């Protein structure tokens, strides 16, 4: 269980999302940026950040951090995860094993009615997946972090019920 209330998570998530969209734009997945901030986690030296990904860093329009106060991009960008898969082991290390974990289409019912943080592995097609997919083989390896309000994912506004996703689902419940 996470040491945060759902309301505290929702407030931080709502604060960072507009800033991340303005800063990164629509072309880059922002879920790791938003969830890392929401969970108060920062990357280590080995993790990818906005600053380390040149193609993203050149597109960034960061005037200030999500909580306000101007900071230089190089200082600010080192504080945010950019890859969802790199945030997952950090969440486990800091907050422990998920309260619910397993193949998404088998365990999604265990999450309904609970509020917290959701991680879905291999749940959407990245641009790279699209270029290597064809009619009978659709690659899917994009991961996603989201806040879960007991019914749907907050950022994506998708219901979790009826989920047919065959990748891993990890859920950490808010207190």
Tab-separated table of C-alpha atoms in Angstrom:
chain	number	residue	atom	x	y	z
A	1	UNK	CA	0.000	0.000	0.000
A	2	UNK	CA	1.220	3.477	-0.859
A	3	UNK	CA	1.836	5.958	1.983
A	4	UNK	CA	-0.350	8.575	0.240
A	5	UNK	CA	-4.092	9.139	0.279
A	6	UNK	CA	-5.833	8.986	-3.067
A	7	UNK	CA	-6.759	12.666	-2.763
A	8	UNK	CA	-3.101	13.636	-2.269
A	9	UNK	CA	-2.115	11.564	-5.320
A	10	UNK	CA	-4.928	13.075	-7.390
A	11	UNK	CA	-3.870	16.609	-6.441
A	12	UNK	CA	-0.226	16.068	-7.456
A	13	UNK	CA	-1.305	14.249	-10.636
A	14	UNK	CA	-3.626	17.127	-11.590
A	15	UNK	CA	-0.802	19.612	-10.952
A	16	UNK	CA	1.812	17.897	-13.118
A	17	UNK	CA	-0.303	16.827	-16.112
A	18	UNK	CA	-0.898	20.266	-17.696
A	19	UNK	CA	2.727	21.232	-17.102
A	20	UNK	CA	4.006	17.998	-18.700
A	21	UNK	CA	1.759	18.477	-21.727
A	22	UNK	CA	2.946	22.062	-22.195
A	23	UNK	CA	6.566	21.068	-21.639
A	24	UNK	CA	6.794	17.871	-23.703
A	25	UNK	CA	3.891	18.176	-26.111
A	26	UNK	CA	1.704	15.427	-27.528
A	27	UNK	CA	4.340	13.404	-29.407
A	28	UNK	CA	6.074	12.011	-26.326
A	29	UNK	CA	4.417	9.791	-23.734
A	30	UNK	CA	4.191	11.750	-20.489
A	31	UNK	CA	2.863	9.077	-18.120
A	32	UNK	CA	6.239	8.338	-16.457
A	33	UNK	CA	6.919	12.055	-16.002
A	34	UNK	CA	3.531	12.532	-14.346
A	35	UNK	CA	3.592	9.416	-12.171
A	36	UNK	CA	7.193	9.874	-11.041
A	37	UNK	CA	6.282	13.380	-9.867
A	38	UNK	CA	3.023	12.171	-8.297
A	39	UNK	CA	4.869	9.461	-6.333
A	40	UNK	CA	7.739	11.831	-5.406
A	41	UNK	CA	10.371	9.717	-7.165
A	42	UNK	CA	13.377	10.972	-9.106
A	43	UNK	CA	15.552	9.049	-11.571
A	44	UNK	CA	18.992	7.700	-10.756
A	45	UNK	CA	22.061	8.268	-12.932
A	46	UNK	CA	21.246	5.224	-15.094
A	47	UNK	CA	17.632	6.135	-15.855
A	48	UNK	CA	16.538	7.985	-18.984
A	49	UNK	CA	15.367	11.538	-18.340
A	50	UNK	CA	14.177	14.371	-20.553
A	51	UNK	CA	17.702	15.747	-20.428
A	52	UNK	CA	19.294	12.474	-21.603
A	53	UNK	CA	16.980	11.893	-24.561
A	54	UNK	CA	18.228	14.416	-27.106
A	55	UNK	CA	15.240	14.116	-29.434
A	56	UNK	CA	12.914	14.993	-26.561
A	57	UNK	CA	15.140	17.568	-24.869
A	58	UNK	CA	15.320	19.700	-28.002
A	59	UNK	CA	11.506	19.881	-28.117
A	60	UNK	CA	11.022	20.764	-24.448
A	61	UNK	CA	9.456	24.091	-23.549
A	62	UNK	CA	10.033	24.185	-19.786
A	63	UNK	CA	9.590	27.604	-18.209
A	64	UNK	CA	8.977	26.329	-14.714
A	65	UNK	CA	8.330	23.135	-12.833
A	66	UNK	CA	4.858	21.815	-12.127
A	67	UNK	CA	4.769	23.541	-8.751
A	68	UNK	CA	5.949	26.876	-10.194
A	69	UNK	CA	9.239	28.686	-9.910
A	70	UNK	CA	11.529	29.022	-12.914
A	71	UNK	CA	14.367	26.525	-13.133
A	72	UNK	CA	16.824	25.835	-15.930
A	73	UNK	CA	15.881	22.886	-18.141
A	74	UNK	CA	19.040	20.931	-17.352
A	75	UNK	CA	18.274	21.042	-13.634
A	76	UNK	CA	14.568	20.409	-14.043
A	77	UNK	CA	14.700	17.671	-16.665
A	78	UNK	CA	17.011	15.473	-14.613
A	79	UNK	CA	14.201	15.143	-12.036
A	80	UNK	CA	11.693	13.316	-14.246
A	81	UNK	CA	11.489	9.761	-15.541
A	82	UNK	CA	10.709	9.554	-19.255
A	83	UNK	CA	10.400	5.763	-19.679
A	84	UNK	CA	7.530	3.978	-17.970
A	85	UNK	CA	9.467	0.705	-17.709
A	86	UNK	CA	12.279	2.386	-15.737
A	87	UNK	CA	9.874	3.841	-13.191
A	88	UNK	CA	8.357	0.441	-12.347
A	89	UNK	CA	11.369	-1.071	-10.497
A	90	UNK	CA	11.843	2.202	-8.586
A	91	UNK	CA	8.234	2.136	-7.401
A	92	UNK	CA	8.731	-1.469	-6.222
A	93	UNK	CA	11.988	-0.608	-4.452
A	94	UNK	CA	10.548	2.423	-2.643
A	95	UNK	CA	6.922	1.383	-2.028
A	96	UNK	CA	7.085	-2.414	-2.128
A	97	UNK	CA	5.407	-5.027	-4.251
A	98	UNK	CA	2.067	-4.158	-5.868
A	99	UNK	CA	-1.137	-4.956	-3.989
A	100	UNK	CA	-2.457	-6.599	-7.175
A	101	UNK	CA	-0.253	-8.085	-9.882
A	102	UNK	CA	-0.778	-10.467	-12.775
A	103	UNK	CA	-1.916	-10.782	-16.362
A	104	UNK	CA	-4.226	-7.826	-16.907
A	105	UNK	CA	-7.124	-9.699	-18.488
A	106	UNK	CA	-7.121	-12.119	-15.522
A	107	UNK	CA	-6.684	-9.735	-12.543
A	108	UNK	CA	-8.444	-6.494	-13.552
A	109	UNK	CA	-11.513	-7.408	-11.473
A	110	UNK	CA	-9.343	-7.374	-8.322
A	111	UNK	CA	-8.684	-3.662	-8.839
A	112	UNK	CA	-12.244	-2.461	-9.405
A	113	UNK	CA	-13.517	-0.312	-6.549
A	114	UNK	CA	-9.997	0.420	-5.277
A	115	UNK	CA	-8.113	3.691	-5.732
A	116	UNK	CA	-4.412	3.991	-6.400
A	117	UNK	CA	-1.717	3.760	-9.043
A	118	UNK	CA	-1.898	1.461	-12.048
A	119	UNK	CA	0.918	0.222	-14.299
A	120	UNK	CA	0.107	-1.640	-17.521
A	121	UNK	CA	2.907	-3.390	-19.369
A	122	UNK	CA	2.852	-3.805	-23.172
A	123	UNK	CA	-0.563	-2.178	-23.495
A	124	UNK	CA	-0.286	0.063	-26.556
A	125	UNK	CA	1.570	0.299	-29.861
A	126	UNK	CA	4.532	2.637	-29.987
A	127	UNK	CA	5.613	4.242	-33.260
A	128	UNK	CA	8.369	1.594	-33.467
A	129	UNK	CA	5.781	-1.169	-32.990
A	130	UNK	CA	3.687	0.215	-35.829
A	131	UNK	CA	6.643	0.121	-38.203
A	132	UNK	CA	7.352	-3.563	-37.438
A	133	UNK	CA	3.741	-4.773	-37.343
A	134	UNK	CA	1.706	-6.187	-40.182
A	135	UNK	CA	-1.788	-7.531	-40.748
A	136	UNK	CA	-1.452	-10.803	-38.780
A	137	UNK	CA	1.176	-9.689	-36.267
A	138	UNK	CA	0.658	-6.552	-34.203
A	139	UNK	CA	3.597	-5.723	-31.923
A	140	UNK	CA	2.639	-4.017	-28.689
A	141	UNK	CA	5.268	-2.980	-26.169
A	142	UNK	CA	4.272	0.457	-24.869
A	143	UNK	CA	3.842	0.648	-21.091
A	144	UNK	CA	1.529	3.031	-19.242
A	145	UNK	CA	1.217	4.559	-15.758
A	146	UNK	CA	-2.036	6.090	-14.594
A	147	UNK	CA	-3.994	7.041	-11.532
A	148	UNK	CA	-6.970	4.735	-11.014
A	149	UNK	CA	-10.140	6.065	-9.360
A	150	UNK	CA	-11.766	2.682	-8.756
A	151	UNK	CA	-13.545	2.627	-12.109
A	152	UNK	CA	-11.298	4.060	-14.798
A	153	UNK	CA	-7.839	5.385	-15.549
A	154	UNK	CA	-7.759	9.112	-14.854
A	155	UNK	CA	-5.434	10.332	-17.638
A	156	UNK	CA	-6.644	7.998	-20.364
A	157	UNK	CA	-10.267	7.980	-19.163
A	158	UNK	CA	-10.575	4.295	-20.081
A	159	UNK	CA	-12.659	1.861	-18.088
A	160	UNK	CA	-10.691	-1.085	-16.780
A	161	UNK	CA	-13.677	-3.432	-16.874
A	162	UNK	CA	-13.686	-5.876	-19.758
A	163	UNK	CA	-9.948	-5.434	-20.211
A	164	UNK	CA	-8.567	-7.928	-22.748
A	165	UNK	CA	-4.950	-6.803	-22.428
A	166	UNK	CA	-2.549	-9.768	-22.094
A	167	UNK	CA	0.365	-7.861	-20.496
A	168	UNK	CA	1.116	-7.413	-16.800
A	169	UNK	CA	-0.995	-5.205	-14.571
A	170	UNK	CA	0.455	-3.850	-11.330
A	171	UNK	CA	-1.635	-1.877	-8.862
A	172	UNK	CA	-0.538	-0.059	-5.714
A	173	UNK	CA	-3.454	0.958	-3.511
A	174	UNK	CA	-3.614	4.414	-1.942
A	175	UNK	CA	-4.204	4.496	1.804
